[in-house]
């Protein structure tokens, strides 16, 4: 049996989006598994094509222990995006069937009240293969979720922008209003809500 410690990499996606949850993933391996991740081509998810991310996410989930956690739009609006992101990370870690020796957390903030030793790693998705792996799994999971929601919200172009504040998305909000999956605490959504014409034109969706 290997005496190597179990190292968990944790990352989130969707912090800057206007629509949908913030999603975190955790990937666990031993240090001798890091070269395998590099050899697979694992890197910061933003540097990969959608097709490459899909393939890598499948490989990572096949070969390593992975879990997903998320925080809802209502939690984002209530807690703020930083604390909601940390909550999503905590939920992902809480689903693990084993206890890592150390959690490497992407960014400069640690998770409050986490019982497992942790270390914040600035630009961790560029520094650590296990954090980069988590960024890929989280990105693919969230993108797939947002794309599926296109069936419920067909007027917003979700498969293209994945909920981020592109010109197309902002125009769609202007034309069709806010939905129950839009983050009302975010500035572009707040500006629509306080517009003198917003009550009539942007009634929202409470379903």
Coordinates of N, CA and C in Angstrom, one line a residue:
X1 N 0.8 -1.2 0.0 CA 0.0 0.0 0.0 C 0.9 1.3 0.0
X2 N 0.5 2.2 -0.8 CA 1.3 3.4 -0.9 C 1.2 4.2 0.4
X3 N 2.4 4.8 0.8 CA 2.4 5.6 2.0 C 2.3 7.1 1.6
X4 N 2.1 7.4 0.3 CA 2.1 8.7 -0.1 C 0.8 9.5 0.4
X5 N 1.0 10.7 0.7 CA -0.2 11.5 1.2 C -1.2 11.7 0.0
X6 N -2.4 11.9 0.3 CA -3.4 12.2 -0.7 C -3.5 13.8 -0.8
X7 N -3.4 14.3 -2.0 CA -3.4 15.7 -2.2 C -4.7 16.0 -3.0
X8 N -5.5 17.0 -2.5 CA -6.7 17.4 -3.2 C -6.4 18.8 -3.8
X9 N -6.8 18.9 -5.1 CA -6.8 20.3 -5.7 C -8.3 20.7 -5.9
X10 N -8.5 22.0 -5.6 CA -9.9 22.5 -5.5 C -9.9 23.8 -6.3
X11 N -10.8 23.9 -7.2 CA -11.0 25.2 -8.0 C -12.5 25.4 -8.3
X12 N -12.8 26.6 -8.7 CA -14.2 27.0 -9.0 C -14.3 27.7 -10.3
X13 N -15.4 27.7 -10.9 CA -15.7 28.4 -12.2 C -17.0 29.1 -12.0
X14 N -17.2 30.2 -12.8 CA -18.4 30.9 -12.8 C -18.5 32.1 -11.9
X15 N -17.4 32.5 -11.3 CA -17.5 33.6 -10.4 C -17.9 34.9 -11.1
X16 N -17.5 35.1 -12.3 CA -17.8 36.4 -13.0 C -19.1 36.3 -13.8
X17 N -19.8 35.2 -13.8 CA -21.0 35.1 -14.7 C -22.1 35.9 -14.1
X18 N -23.1 36.2 -14.9 CA -24.3 36.9 -14.4 C -25.4 35.9 -14.2
X19 N -25.3 34.7 -14.6 CA -26.4 33.7 -14.7 C -25.8 32.4 -14.2
X20 N -26.6 31.7 -13.3 CA -26.3 30.4 -12.9 C -25.4 30.3 -11.7
X21 N -25.2 29.1 -11.2 CA -24.5 28.8 -10.0 C -23.0 29.0 -10.2
X22 N -22.3 29.1 -9.1 CA -20.8 29.0 -9.1 C -20.5 27.6 -8.7
X23 N -19.6 26.9 -9.5 CA -19.4 25.5 -9.4 C -17.9 25.2 -9.0
X24 N -17.7 24.3 -8.1 CA -16.4 23.9 -7.7 C -16.2 22.4 -7.9
X25 N -14.9 22.1 -8.2 CA -14.6 20.6 -8.3 C -13.4 20.4 -7.4
X26 N -13.3 19.2 -6.9 CA -12.1 18.7 -6.2 C -11.6 17.4 -6.9
X27 N -10.3 17.4 -7.1 CA -9.7 16.2 -7.6 C -8.6 15.7 -6.7
X28 N -8.5 14.4 -6.4 CA -7.6 13.9 -5.4 C -6.6 12.9 -6.1
X29 N -5.3 13.0 -5.7 CA -4.3 12.1 -6.2 C -3.2 12.1 -5.2
X30 N -2.2 11.2 -5.4 CA -1.0 11.3 -4.6 C 0.1 12.0 -5.5
X31 N 1.1 12.5 -4.8 CA 2.1 13.3 -5.6 C 2.7 12.6 -6.8
X32 N 2.8 11.3 -6.7 CA 3.3 10.6 -7.9 C 2.4 10.5 -9.0
X33 N 1.1 11.0 -8.8 CA 0.1 11.1 -9.9 C 0.2 12.4 -10.6
X34 N 1.0 13.3 -10.1 CA 1.0 14.6 -10.8 C 1.6 14.5 -12.2
X35 N 2.7 13.7 -12.4 CA 3.2 13.6 -13.8 C 2.2 13.1 -14.8
X36 N 1.3 12.2 -14.3 CA 0.3 11.7 -15.2 C -0.7 12.8 -15.7
X37 N -1.0 13.7 -14.7 CA -1.9 14.8 -15.1 C -1.2 15.7 -16.1
X38 N 0.1 16.0 -15.9 CA 0.8 16.8 -16.9 C 0.9 16.1 -18.2
X39 N 1.1 14.8 -18.2 CA 1.2 14.1 -19.5 C -0.1 14.0 -20.2
X40 N -1.2 14.1 -19.5 CA -2.5 14.1 -20.2 C -2.8 15.4 -20.9
X41 N -2.0 16.4 -20.5 CA -2.2 17.8 -21.1 C -3.0 18.7 -20.2
X42 N -3.1 18.3 -18.9 CA -3.8 19.2 -18.0 C -3.2 20.5 -17.9
X43 N -4.0 21.6 -17.9 CA -3.5 22.9 -17.7 C -4.8 23.8 -17.3
X44 N -4.6 25.0 -17.0 CA -5.7 25.9 -16.7 C -6.8 25.7 -17.8
X45 N -8.0 25.5 -17.3 CA -9.1 25.2 -18.2 C -9.3 26.3 -19.3
X46 N -9.0 27.5 -18.9 CA -9.2 28.6 -19.9 C -8.3 28.6 -21.1
X47 N -7.2 27.8 -21.0 CA -6.2 27.7 -22.0 C -6.5 26.5 -23.0
X48 N -7.6 25.8 -22.8 CA -8.0 24.6 -23.5 C -9.2 24.9 -24.4
X49 N -9.3 24.2 -25.5 CA -10.5 24.2 -26.3 C -11.6 23.5 -25.6
X50 N -12.9 23.8 -25.9 CA -14.0 23.0 -25.3 C -13.9 21.5 -25.6
X51 N -13.4 21.1 -26.8 CA -13.3 19.7 -27.1 C -12.2 19.0 -26.2
X52 N -11.1 19.7 -26.1 CA -10.0 19.2 -25.2 C -10.4 19.1 -23.8
X53 N -11.2 20.1 -23.3 CA -11.7 20.1 -21.9 C -12.6 18.9 -21.7
X54 N -13.5 18.6 -22.6 CA -14.4 17.5 -22.5 C -13.6 16.2 -22.4
X55 N -12.7 16.0 -23.3 CA -11.9 14.8 -23.3 C -11.1 14.6 -22.0
X56 N -10.5 15.7 -21.5 CA -9.7 15.6 -20.3 C -10.6 15.4 -19.1
X57 N -11.7 16.1 -19.0 CA -12.6 15.9 -17.9 C -13.0 14.4 -17.8
X58 N -13.3 13.8 -18.9 CA -13.6 12.3 -18.8 C -12.5 11.5 -18.3
X59 N -11.3 11.8 -18.8 CA -10.1 11.1 -18.4 C -9.8 11.3 -16.9
X60 N -9.9 12.5 -16.4 CA -9.7 12.8 -15.0 C -10.7 12.1 -14.1
X61 N -11.9 12.1 -14.5 CA -12.9 11.5 -13.7 C -12.8 10.0 -13.7
X62 N -12.3 9.4 -14.8 CA -12.0 8.0 -14.9 C -10.9 7.5 -14.0
X63 N -9.8 8.3 -14.0 CA -8.6 7.9 -13.3 C -8.3 8.4 -11.9
X64 N -9.1 9.4 -11.5 CA -8.9 10.1 -10.2 C -10.2 10.2 -9.5
X65 N -10.1 10.4 -8.2 CA -11.3 10.7 -7.4 C -11.7 12.2 -7.6
X66 N -12.9 12.4 -8.0 CA -13.4 13.8 -8.2 C -14.8 14.0 -7.6
X67 N -15.1 15.2 -7.2 CA -16.4 15.5 -6.8 C -16.7 16.9 -7.1
X68 N -18.0 17.2 -7.2 CA -18.5 18.6 -7.6 C -19.4 19.1 -6.5
X69 N -19.3 20.4 -6.3 CA -20.1 21.2 -5.4 C -20.5 22.5 -6.0
X70 N -21.6 23.1 -5.6 CA -22.0 24.4 -6.2 C -22.8 25.2 -5.2
X71 N -22.8 26.5 -5.4 CA -23.7 27.4 -4.7 C -24.7 28.0 -5.6
X72 N -25.9 28.1 -5.2 CA -27.0 28.6 -6.1 C -26.9 30.1 -6.2
X73 N -27.7 30.6 -7.2 CA -27.8 32.0 -7.4 C -28.3 32.7 -6.1
X74 N -29.3 32.2 -5.5 CA -29.8 32.8 -4.2 C -28.7 32.9 -3.2
X75 N -27.9 31.8 -3.1 CA -26.8 31.9 -2.1 C -25.7 32.9 -2.5
X76 N -25.5 33.0 -3.8 CA -24.5 34.1 -4.3 C -25.1 35.4 -3.9
X77 N -26.3 35.7 -4.1 CA -26.9 37.0 -3.8 C -26.9 37.3 -2.3
X78 N -27.1 36.2 -1.5 CA -27.2 36.4 -0.1 C -25.8 36.5 0.6
X79 N -24.8 35.7 0.1 CA -23.5 35.6 0.8 C -22.5 36.6 0.1
X80 N -22.6 36.9 -1.1 CA -21.6 37.5 -2.0 C -20.8 36.4 -2.7
X81 N -20.2 36.7 -3.9 CA -19.7 35.7 -4.7 C -18.5 35.0 -4.1
X82 N -17.6 35.7 -3.3 CA -16.5 35.1 -2.7 C -16.9 34.0 -1.8
X83 N -17.8 34.4 -0.9 CA -18.2 33.4 0.2 C -19.0 32.2 -0.5
X84 N -19.8 32.5 -1.5 CA -20.5 31.4 -2.2 C -19.5 30.5 -2.9
X85 N -18.4 31.1 -3.5 CA -17.4 30.2 -4.1 C -16.7 29.3 -3.1
X86 N -16.4 29.8 -1.9 CA -15.8 29.0 -0.9 C -16.8 28.0 -0.4
X87 N -18.1 28.3 -0.3 CA -19.1 27.3 0.0 C -19.2 26.2 -1.0
X88 N -19.1 26.5 -2.3 CA -19.1 25.5 -3.3 C -17.9 24.6 -3.1
X89 N -16.8 25.2 -2.9 CA -15.6 24.4 -2.7 C -15.7 23.4 -1.5
X90 N -16.2 24.0 -0.4 CA -16.4 23.2 0.8 C -17.4 22.0 0.6
X91 N -18.4 22.3 -0.2 CA -19.4 21.2 -0.5 C -18.8 20.1 -1.4
X92 N -17.9 20.5 -2.3 CA -17.2 19.5 -3.1 C -16.3 18.6 -2.3
X93 N -15.6 19.2 -1.4 CA -14.7 18.5 -0.5 C -15.5 17.6 0.4
X94 N -16.6 18.1 0.9 CA -17.4 17.3 1.8 C -18.0 16.0 1.2
X95 N -18.1 15.9 -0.1 CA -18.6 14.8 -0.8 C -17.5 13.7 -1.0
X96 N -16.3 14.0 -0.7 CA -15.2 13.0 -1.0 C -15.4 11.8 -0.1
X97 N -15.1 10.6 -0.7 CA -15.2 9.3 0.1 C -14.0 9.0 0.9
X98 N -13.0 9.9 0.9 CA -11.8 9.8 1.6 C -11.3 11.1 2.1
X99 N -10.4 11.1 3.0 CA -9.9 12.4 3.6 C -8.5 12.7 3.1
X100 N -8.3 13.7 2.3 CA -7.0 14.1 1.9 C -6.1 14.6 3.0
X101 N -4.8 14.5 2.8 CA -3.8 15.0 3.8 C -3.7 16.5 3.7
X102 N -4.0 17.0 2.4 CA -3.9 18.5 2.2 C -4.8 18.9 1.1
X103 N -5.4 20.0 1.2 CA -6.2 20.6 0.1 C -5.5 21.8 -0.4
X104 N -5.3 21.8 -1.7 CA -4.7 23.0 -2.4 C -5.8 23.8 -3.0
X105 N -6.0 25.0 -2.5 CA -7.2 25.8 -2.9 C -6.7 26.9 -3.8
X106 N -7.3 27.0 -5.0 CA -7.0 28.0 -5.9 C -7.4 29.4 -5.4
X107 N -6.4 30.3 -5.5 CA -6.7 31.7 -5.1 C -6.0 32.0 -3.8
X108 N -6.4 33.1 -3.2 CA -5.7 33.6 -2.0 C -6.5 33.4 -0.7
X109 N -7.7 32.8 -0.8 CA -8.5 32.6 0.4 C -8.6 31.1 0.7
X110 N -8.7 30.9 2.0 CA -8.9 29.5 2.5 C -10.3 29.3 2.9
X111 N -10.7 28.1 3.1 CA -12.1 27.7 3.4 C -12.3 27.7 4.9
X112 N -13.2 28.5 5.4 CA -13.5 28.6 6.8 C -14.0 27.3 7.4
X113 N -13.5 26.9 8.5 CA -13.9 25.8 9.3 C -13.7 24.4 8.6
X114 N -12.8 24.4 7.6 CA -12.5 23.1 7.0 C -11.6 22.3 7.9
X115 N -12.0 21.1 8.2 CA -11.2 20.2 9.1 C -10.0 19.6 8.6
X116 N -9.8 19.8 7.2 CA -8.6 19.2 6.6 C -7.6 20.3 6.4
X117 N -6.3 20.0 6.6 CA -5.2 21.0 6.3 C -5.4 21.6 4.9
X118 N -5.2 22.9 4.7 CA -5.4 23.5 3.4 C -4.3 24.5 3.2
X119 N -4.1 24.8 1.9 CA -3.2 25.9 1.5 C -3.7 26.6 0.3
X120 N -3.8 27.9 0.4 CA -4.2 28.7 -0.7 C -3.1 28.9 -1.7
X121 N -3.4 28.7 -3.0 CA -2.3 28.8 -4.0 C -2.8 29.9 -5.0
X122 N -2.1 31.0 -5.1 CA -2.5 32.0 -6.0 C -2.1 31.6 -7.4
X123 N -3.0 31.7 -8.4 CA -2.9 31.2 -9.7 C -2.6 29.7 -9.7
X124 N -3.3 29.0 -8.8 CA -3.0 27.6 -8.6 C -3.3 26.7 -9.8
X125 N -4.3 27.2 -10.7 CA -4.6 26.4 -11.8 C -3.4 26.4 -12.9
X126 N -2.5 27.3 -12.6 CA -1.3 27.4 -13.5 C -0.1 26.8 -12.8
X127 N -0.1 26.6 -11.5 CA 1.0 26.1 -10.7 C 0.9 24.7 -10.3
X128 N -0.3 24.2 -10.2 CA -0.5 22.8 -9.7 C -1.3 22.0 -10.6
X129 N -0.9 20.8 -11.0 CA -1.7 20.0 -12.0 C -3.0 19.5 -11.4
X130 N -3.0 19.3 -10.1 CA -4.3 18.8 -9.5 C -5.3 19.9 -9.3
X131 N -4.9 21.1 -9.1 CA -5.8 22.3 -9.2 C -6.3 22.5 -10.6
X132 N -5.4 22.4 -11.6 CA -5.8 22.6 -13.0 C -6.8 21.5 -13.4
X133 N -6.6 20.3 -12.9 CA -7.5 19.2 -13.2 C -8.9 19.5 -12.6
X134 N -8.9 20.1 -11.4 CA -10.2 20.5 -10.8 C -10.9 21.6 -11.6
X135 N -10.1 22.5 -12.2 CA -10.6 23.6 -13.0 C -11.3 23.1 -14.2
X136 N -10.7 22.0 -14.8 CA -11.3 21.5 -16.0 C -12.6 20.8 -15.7
X137 N -12.6 19.9 -14.7 CA -13.8 19.2 -14.3 C -15.0 20.2 -14.0
X138 N -14.6 21.2 -13.2 CA -15.7 22.2 -12.8 C -16.2 22.9 -14.1
X139 N -15.3 23.3 -14.9 CA -15.7 24.1 -16.1 C -16.6 23.3 -17.0
X140 N -16.2 22.0 -17.3 CA -17.1 21.2 -18.2 C -18.4 21.0 -17.5
X141 N -18.4 20.7 -16.2 CA -19.7 20.4 -15.6 C -20.6 21.6 -15.6
X142 N -20.1 22.8 -15.3 CA -20.9 24.0 -15.3 C -21.4 24.4 -16.8
X143 N -20.5 24.3 -17.7 CA -20.8 24.6 -19.1 C -21.9 23.7 -19.6
X144 N -21.9 22.4 -19.2 CA -22.9 21.5 -19.7 C -24.2 21.8 -19.0
X145 N -24.2 22.2 -17.7 CA -25.4 22.6 -17.0 C -26.1 23.8 -17.7
X146 N -25.3 24.8 -18.0 CA -25.8 26.1 -18.5 C -26.4 25.8 -19.9
X147 N -25.7 25.0 -20.7 CA -26.2 24.6 -22.0 C -27.5 23.9 -22.0
X148 N -27.7 23.0 -21.0 CA -29.0 22.3 -20.8 C -30.1 23.3 -20.5
X149 N -29.8 24.3 -19.7 CA -30.8 25.3 -19.3 C -31.2 26.2 -20.5
X150 N -30.6 26.1 -21.7 CA -31.0 26.8 -22.9 C -32.4 26.3 -23.2
X151 N -32.8 25.1 -22.9 CA -34.2 24.6 -23.2 C -35.2 25.4 -22.4
X152 N -34.8 25.8 -21.2 CA -35.8 26.6 -20.3 C -35.7 28.1 -20.6
X153 N -34.5 28.6 -21.0 CA -34.3 30.0 -21.2 C -33.8 30.2 -22.6
X154 N -34.5 29.9 -23.7 CA -34.0 29.9 -25.0 C -33.7 31.2 -25.6
X155 N -34.1 32.3 -25.0 CA -33.9 33.6 -25.5 C -32.6 34.3 -25.2
X156 N -31.7 33.6 -24.4 CA -30.5 34.3 -23.8 C -29.2 33.9 -24.4
X157 N -29.2 32.9 -25.4 CA -27.9 32.5 -26.0 C -27.0 31.8 -25.1
X158 N -27.5 31.1 -24.1 CA -26.7 30.5 -23.1 C -25.6 29.6 -23.6
X159 N -25.8 28.7 -24.6 CA -24.7 27.9 -25.1 C -23.5 28.6 -25.5
X160 N -23.7 29.9 -26.0 CA -22.5 30.6 -26.5 C -21.7 31.3 -25.4
X161 N -22.4 31.9 -24.4 CA -21.6 32.7 -23.4 C -21.6 32.1 -22.0
X162 N -22.4 31.0 -21.8 CA -22.4 30.3 -20.6 C -22.7 31.2 -19.4
X163 N -23.5 32.2 -19.6 CA -24.0 33.0 -18.5 C -23.1 34.2 -18.2
X164 N -22.1 34.4 -18.9 CA -21.2 35.6 -18.7 C -21.8 36.8 -19.4
X165 N -21.3 38.0 -19.0 CA -21.9 39.2 -19.4 C -21.4 39.8 -20.7
X166 N -21.6 39.0 -21.8 CA -21.3 39.4 -23.1 C -22.3 40.4 -23.6
X167 N -21.9 41.1 -24.7 CA -22.9 42.0 -25.3 C -24.2 41.3 -25.7
X168 N -24.0 40.1 -26.2 CA -25.2 39.4 -26.6 C -26.1 39.1 -25.4
X169 N -25.5 38.7 -24.3 CA -26.3 38.4 -23.1 C -27.0 39.6 -22.5
X170 N -26.2 40.7 -22.5 CA -26.8 41.9 -22.0 C -28.0 42.4 -22.8
X171 N -27.8 42.3 -24.1 CA -28.9 42.7 -25.0 C -30.1 41.8 -24.8
X172 N -29.9 40.5 -24.6 CA -31.0 39.6 -24.3 C -31.7 39.9 -23.0
X173 N -30.9 40.3 -22.0 CA -31.6 40.7 -20.8 C -32.4 42.0 -21.0
X174 N -31.9 42.9 -21.8 CA -32.6 44.1 -22.1 C -33.9 43.8 -22.8
X175 N -33.9 42.8 -23.7 CA -35.1 42.5 -24.5 C -36.1 41.6 -23.7
X176 N -35.6 40.7 -22.9 CA -36.4 39.7 -22.3 C -36.5 39.7 -20.8
X177 N -35.7 40.5 -20.2 CA -35.7 40.6 -18.7 C -34.9 39.7 -18.0
X178 N -34.9 39.8 -16.7 CA -34.1 38.9 -15.8 C -34.9 37.6 -15.5
X179 N -34.2 36.5 -15.3 CA -34.8 35.3 -14.9 C -34.4 34.9 -13.5
X180 N -35.0 33.9 -13.0 CA -34.7 33.5 -11.6 C -33.2 32.9 -11.4
X181 N -32.5 32.7 -12.6 CA -31.1 32.3 -12.5 C -30.1 33.4 -12.7
X182 N -30.6 34.7 -12.8 CA -29.7 35.8 -12.9 C -29.3 36.3 -11.5
X183 N -28.1 36.7 -11.4 CA -27.6 37.1 -10.1 C -28.0 38.6 -9.8
X184 N -29.0 38.8 -9.0 CA -29.5 40.2 -8.8 C -28.6 41.1 -8.1
X185 N -27.6 40.5 -7.4 CA -26.6 41.4 -6.7 C -25.5 41.9 -7.6
X186 N -25.4 41.4 -8.8 CA -24.3 41.8 -9.7 C -24.7 43.1 -10.4
X187 N -23.7 43.9 -10.6 CA -24.0 45.3 -11.1 C -24.9 45.4 -12.3
X188 N -24.6 44.6 -13.4 CA -25.4 44.8 -14.6 C -26.9 44.4 -14.3
X189 N -27.1 43.4 -13.5 CA -28.5 43.1 -13.1 C -29.1 44.1 -12.2
X190 N -28.3 44.7 -11.3 CA -28.9 45.8 -10.5 C -29.2 47.0 -11.3
X191 N -28.4 47.3 -12.3 CA -28.7 48.5 -13.1 C -30.1 48.3 -13.9
X192 N -30.4 47.1 -14.3 CA -31.6 46.8 -14.9 C -32.8 46.9 -13.9
X193 N -32.6 46.4 -12.7 CA -33.6 46.5 -11.7 C -34.0 47.9 -11.3
X194 N -33.0 48.8 -11.3 CA -33.3 50.1 -10.8 C -33.6 51.1 -11.9
X195 N -33.6 50.6 -13.2 CA -34.0 51.4 -14.3 C -35.5 51.9 -14.1
X196 N -35.8 53.1 -14.4 CA -37.2 53.6 -14.2 C -38.2 52.8 -15.0
X197 N -37.7 52.2 -16.0 CA -38.6 51.4 -16.9 C -38.6 49.9 -16.6
X198 N -37.8 49.5 -15.6 CA -37.5 48.1 -15.4 C -38.8 47.3 -14.9
X199 N -39.6 47.9 -14.1 CA -40.7 47.2 -13.6 C -41.7 46.7 -14.7
X200 N -41.8 47.6 -15.7 CA -42.7 47.2 -16.8 C -42.1 46.3 -17.8
X201 N -40.8 46.5 -18.1 CA -40.1 45.8 -19.2 C -39.4 44.6 -18.7
X202 N -38.9 44.6 -17.5 CA -38.1 43.5 -17.0 C -38.7 42.9 -15.7
X203 N -39.8 42.2 -15.9 CA -40.5 41.7 -14.7 C -39.8 40.6 -14.0
X204 N -38.9 39.9 -14.7 CA -38.2 38.8 -14.1 C -39.0 37.5 -14.2
X205 N -38.5 36.5 -13.5 CA -39.0 35.1 -13.6 C -38.9 34.5 -12.2
X206 N -40.0 34.4 -11.5 CA -39.9 33.9 -10.1 C -40.2 32.4 -10.0
X207 N -40.3 31.7 -11.1 CA -40.6 30.3 -11.1 C -39.4 29.4 -10.8

